[in-house]
Amino acid sequence: MKVLGINGSHRAGKGTAALLGAALEAAAAAGADTELVELSKLDIGFCIGCNRCMAQTSCALTDDMDELYGKMRAADAILLASPDYFGTVSARTKNFMDRTRPFHMVENVLAGKLGGGLATAGLNNCGGEGTLALIDQWLATHEMLAVHARPAGAPLAPGAIATGFAGLDEGGQPVWRSVKGDAIGFAIARQLGADIVALGARLGL
C-alpha cells in the first residue's frame, strides 16, 4: 500500500511536517510504502482558469504539479496537512487544491482512494477545526474515503490537530510551546497513519 503525505506549510521540515511525519511513520510501521512531499519545495503556479480541464484529466500548465499528479495517481492513500491560516488552510495548500481540478472535472480520478487531514494551529479550538473541515471537503469532492482517527479511550480532540498552546499563565495570557509538544495531536496523527493502513488492508489495497 502506498501512502502519500503532502505538507502544505510554507516552512518545510517544521511542526506541520513533524505531525505529518508521525502519521507516515505509523503507516510505515504498519507495512505501508510512504513518501512525504513538501509543497514549499515545488514550483506550482496558480490555476489560471483556462478551463482546459473541462475536457481532459490533465492541466494546461507545466510545472512541478505534473510529477505530483503522477504520485497522487499511484498512491492508495493521501494525507494532506496544513497549518491553520486565519481559520483555514494555508494559501499554498489552497493553491494545491485548486490545481487538482483536472482530477475532478471530467471524472473523479482519485475516487475510492483513502484520505486524511492533519493541521497545526496556535490555539486550541481556534482554527484547526476549520482547516480540517476544508481538507475533508476536498477529499469528499474527489470522492475519496476520509479516515478520522481516534485512539482508544475517551475522545480527546476533533482530529489530528497539534497546537502551540500550552495553557494560561497566572495573568490569563497564553503560554506557548512548539507544536511538537502536543502529545494528543501527535497521538491522533499516529493513529491516523495506522488506521489508514488497516482500512486499506480491509479493502484489499
PDB file of N, CA and C in Angstrom, residues 1-5 20-36 74-79 114 189-201 205:
ATOM      1  N   MET A   1       0.844  -1.197   0.000  1.00  0.00           N
ATOM      2  CA  MET A   1       0.000   0.000   0.000  1.00  0.00           C
ATOM      3  C   MET A   1       0.874   1.239   0.000  1.00  0.00           C
ATOM      4  N   LYS A   2       0.530   2.203  -0.841  1.00  0.00           N
ATOM      5  CA  LYS A   2       1.299   3.444  -0.936  1.00  0.00           C
ATOM      6  C   LYS A   2       0.547   4.591  -0.275  1.00  0.00           C
ATOM      7  N   VAL A   3       1.210   5.256   0.671  1.00  0.00           N
ATOM      8  CA  VAL A   3       0.616   6.389   1.365  1.00  0.00           C
ATOM      9  C   VAL A   3       1.450   7.627   1.066  1.00  0.00           C
ATOM     10  N   LEU A   4       0.819   8.616   0.455  1.00  0.00           N
ATOM     11  CA  LEU A   4       1.485   9.861   0.080  1.00  0.00           C
ATOM     12  C   LEU A   4       1.107  10.956   1.060  1.00  0.00           C
ATOM     13  N   GLY A   5       2.098  11.575   1.685  1.00  0.00           N
ATOM     14  CA  GLY A   5       1.855  12.699   2.578  1.00  0.00           C
ATOM     15  C   GLY A   5       2.238  13.996   1.902  1.00  0.00           C
ATOM     16  N   LEU A  20       2.762  15.420  10.229  1.00  0.00           N
ATOM     17  CA  LEU A  20       2.526  14.539   9.090  1.00  0.00           C
ATOM     18  C   LEU A  20       3.493  13.367   9.114  1.00  0.00           C
ATOM     19  N   GLY A  21       4.730  13.646   9.487  1.00  0.00           N
ATOM     20  CA  GLY A  21       5.724  12.591   9.568  1.00  0.00           C
ATOM     21  C   GLY A  21       5.362  11.523  10.581  1.00  0.00           C
ATOM     22  N   ALA A  22       4.738  11.933  11.696  1.00  0.00           N
ATOM     23  CA  ALA A  22       4.306  10.955  12.700  1.00  0.00           C
ATOM     24  C   ALA A  22       3.264  10.006  12.113  1.00  0.00           C
ATOM     25  N   ALA A  23       2.345  10.557  11.323  1.00  0.00           N
ATOM     26  CA  ALA A  23       1.334   9.717  10.674  1.00  0.00           C
ATOM     27  C   ALA A  23       1.983   8.770   9.670  1.00  0.00           C
ATOM     28  N   LEU A  24       2.929   9.282   8.895  1.00  0.00           N
ATOM     29  CA  LEU A  24       3.593   8.447   7.894  1.00  0.00           C
ATOM     30  C   LEU A  24       4.446   7.372   8.547  1.00  0.00           C
ATOM     31  N   GLU A  25       5.102   7.697   9.655  1.00  0.00           N
ATOM     32  CA  GLU A  25       5.903   6.704  10.370  1.00  0.00           C
ATOM     33  C   GLU A  25       5.027   5.563  10.876  1.00  0.00           C
ATOM     34  N   ALA A  26       3.849   5.904  11.392  1.00  0.00           N
ATOM     35  CA  ALA A  26       2.927   4.875  11.865  1.00  0.00           C
ATOM     36  C   ALA A  26       2.427   4.026  10.705  1.00  0.00           C
ATOM     37  N   ALA A  27       2.182   4.666   9.568  1.00  0.00           N
ATOM     38  CA  ALA A  27       1.748   3.913   8.386  1.00  0.00           C
ATOM     39  C   ALA A  27       2.850   2.970   7.912  1.00  0.00           C
ATOM     40  N   ALA A  28       4.086   3.465   7.928  1.00  0.00           N
ATOM     41  CA  ALA A  28       5.211   2.631   7.513  1.00  0.00           C
ATOM     42  C   ALA A  28       5.390   1.451   8.462  1.00  0.00           C
ATOM     43  N   ALA A  29       5.219   1.708   9.770  1.00  0.00           N
ATOM     44  CA  ALA A  29       5.341   0.640  10.761  1.00  0.00           C
ATOM     45  C   ALA A  29       4.277  -0.429  10.556  1.00  0.00           C
ATOM     46  N   ALA A  30       3.150  -0.034   9.970  1.00  0.00           N
ATOM     47  CA  ALA A  30       2.063  -0.972   9.696  1.00  0.00           C
ATOM     48  C   ALA A  30       2.229  -1.651   8.343  1.00  0.00           C
ATOM     49  N   GLY A  31       3.324  -1.334   7.642  1.00  0.00           N
ATOM     50  CA  GLY A  31       3.625  -2.025   6.398  1.00  0.00           C
ATOM     51  C   GLY A  31       3.469  -1.229   5.121  1.00  0.00           C
ATOM     52  N   ALA A  32       3.131   0.051   5.217  1.00  0.00           N
ATOM     53  CA  ALA A  32       2.907   0.861   4.011  1.00  0.00           C
ATOM     54  C   ALA A  32       4.215   1.404   3.448  1.00  0.00           C
ATOM     55  N   ASP A  33       4.202   1.680   2.161  1.00  0.00           N
ATOM     56  CA  ASP A  33       5.276   2.404   1.483  1.00  0.00           C
ATOM     57  C   ASP A  33       4.879   3.872   1.522  1.00  0.00           C
ATOM     58  N   THR A  34       5.674   4.706   2.173  1.00  0.00           N
ATOM     59  CA  THR A  34       5.272   6.094   2.389  1.00  0.00           C
ATOM     60  C   THR A  34       6.221   7.079   1.726  1.00  0.00           C
ATOM     61  N   GLU A  35       5.701   8.279   1.461  1.00  0.00           N
ATOM     62  CA  GLU A  35       6.501   9.363   0.891  1.00  0.00           C
ATOM     63  C   GLU A  35       5.954  10.695   1.383  1.00  0.00           C
ATOM     64  N   LEU A  36       6.849  11.607   1.719  1.00  0.00           N
ATOM     65  CA  LEU A  36       6.480  12.953   2.143  1.00  0.00           C
ATOM     66  C   LEU A  36       6.860  13.950   1.055  1.00  0.00           C
ATOM     67  N   ALA A  74      -0.664   7.218  -8.318  1.00  0.00           N
ATOM     68  CA  ALA A  74      -0.060   5.960  -7.876  1.00  0.00           C
ATOM     69  C   ALA A  74      -0.385   5.625  -6.425  1.00  0.00           C
ATOM     70  N   ALA A  75      -0.746   6.618  -5.632  1.00  0.00           N
ATOM     71  CA  ALA A  75      -0.980   6.404  -4.203  1.00  0.00           C
ATOM     72  C   ALA A  75      -2.316   5.706  -3.948  1.00  0.00           C
ATOM     73  N   ASP A  76      -2.335   4.905  -2.901  1.00  0.00           N
ATOM     74  CA  ASP A  76      -3.594   4.320  -2.430  1.00  0.00           C
ATOM     75  C   ASP A  76      -4.265   5.223  -1.410  1.00  0.00           C
ATOM     76  N   ALA A  77      -3.447   6.032  -0.732  1.00  0.00           N
ATOM     77  CA  ALA A  77      -3.972   6.942   0.292  1.00  0.00           C
ATOM     78  C   ALA A  77      -3.178   8.239   0.262  1.00  0.00           C
ATOM     79  N   ILE A  78      -3.856   9.343   0.537  1.00  0.00           N
ATOM     80  CA  ILE A  78      -3.223  10.657   0.550  1.00  0.00           C
ATOM     81  C   ILE A  78      -3.530  11.338   1.875  1.00  0.00           C
ATOM     82  N   LEU A  79      -2.484  11.752   2.568  1.00  0.00           N
ATOM     83  CA  LEU A  79      -2.624  12.538   3.784  1.00  0.00           C
ATOM     84  C   LEU A  79      -2.218  13.964   3.467  1.00  0.00           C
ATOM     85  N   LEU A 114      -8.081   6.367  -0.212  1.00  0.00           N
ATOM     86  CA  LEU A 114      -8.250   6.780   1.179  1.00  0.00           C
ATOM     87  C   LEU A 114      -7.588   8.133   1.389  1.00  0.00           C
ATOM     88  N   ALA A 189      -2.379  11.714  15.191  1.00  0.00           N
ATOM     89  CA  ALA A 189      -1.708  11.607  13.896  1.00  0.00           C
ATOM     90  C   ALA A 189      -1.185  10.188  13.680  1.00  0.00           C
ATOM     91  N   ARG A 190      -0.559   9.632  14.706  1.00  0.00           N
ATOM     92  CA  ARG A 190      -0.053   8.264  14.584  1.00  0.00           C
ATOM     93  C   ARG A 190      -1.203   7.271  14.397  1.00  0.00           C
ATOM     94  N   GLN A 191      -2.306   7.516  15.094  1.00  0.00           N
ATOM     95  CA  GLN A 191      -3.473   6.654  14.930  1.00  0.00           C
ATOM     96  C   GLN A 191      -4.015   6.749  13.506  1.00  0.00           C
ATOM     97  N   LEU A 192      -3.983   7.954  12.948  1.00  0.00           N
ATOM     98  CA  LEU A 192      -4.458   8.150  11.580  1.00  0.00           C
ATOM     99  C   LEU A 192      -3.631   7.327  10.606  1.00  0.00           C
ATOM    100  N   GLY A 193      -2.306   7.363  10.769  1.00  0.00           N
ATOM    101  CA  GLY A 193      -1.448   6.578   9.883  1.00  0.00           C
ATOM    102  C   GLY A 193      -1.726   5.094   9.985  1.00  0.00           C
ATOM    103  N   ALA A 194      -1.903   4.605  11.205  1.00  0.00           N
ATOM    104  CA  ALA A 194      -2.190   3.184  11.404  1.00  0.00           C
ATOM    105  C   ALA A 194      -3.561   2.814  10.863  1.00  0.00           C
ATOM    106  N   ASP A 195      -4.552   3.688  11.100  1.00  0.00           N
ATOM    107  CA  ASP A 195      -5.921   3.396  10.667  1.00  0.00           C
ATOM    108  C   ASP A 195      -6.039   3.380   9.140  1.00  0.00           C
ATOM    109  N   ILE A 196      -5.304   4.276   8.488  1.00  0.00           N
ATOM    110  CA  ILE A 196      -5.316   4.305   7.019  1.00  0.00           C
ATOM    111  C   ILE A 196      -4.879   2.962   6.461  1.00  0.00           C
ATOM    112  N   VAL A 197      -3.798   2.413   7.021  1.00  0.00           N
ATOM    113  CA  VAL A 197      -3.271   1.137   6.537  1.00  0.00           C
ATOM    114  C   VAL A 197      -4.222  -0.007   6.887  1.00  0.00           C
ATOM    115  N   ALA A 198      -4.799   0.039   8.090  1.00  0.00           N
ATOM    116  CA  ALA A 198      -5.738  -1.007   8.489  1.00  0.00           C
ATOM    117  C   ALA A 198      -6.956  -1.039   7.574  1.00  0.00           C
ATOM    118  N   LEU A 199      -7.498   0.131   7.250  1.00  0.00           N
ATOM    119  CA  LEU A 199      -8.649   0.186   6.357  1.00  0.00           C
ATOM    120  C   LEU A 199      -8.248  -0.268   4.951  1.00  0.00           C
ATOM    121  N   GLY A 200      -7.039   0.155   4.528  1.00  0.00           N
ATOM    122  CA  GLY A 200      -6.566  -0.269   3.226  1.00  0.00           C
ATOM    123  C   GLY A 200      -6.472  -1.788   3.119  1.00  0.00           C
ATOM    124  N   ALA A 201      -6.028  -2.425   4.197  1.00  0.00           N
ATOM    125  CA  ALA A 201      -5.933  -3.891   4.198  1.00  0.00           C
ATOM    126  C   ALA A 201      -7.309  -4.528   4.083  1.00  0.00           C
ATOM    127  N   LEU A 205      -6.176  -3.105  -0.517  1.00  0.00           N
ATOM    128  CA  LEU A 205      -5.228  -2.206  -1.192  1.00  0.00           C
ATOM    129  C   LEU A 205      -3.785  -2.644  -0.946  1.00  0.00           C
TER     130      LEU A 205
END
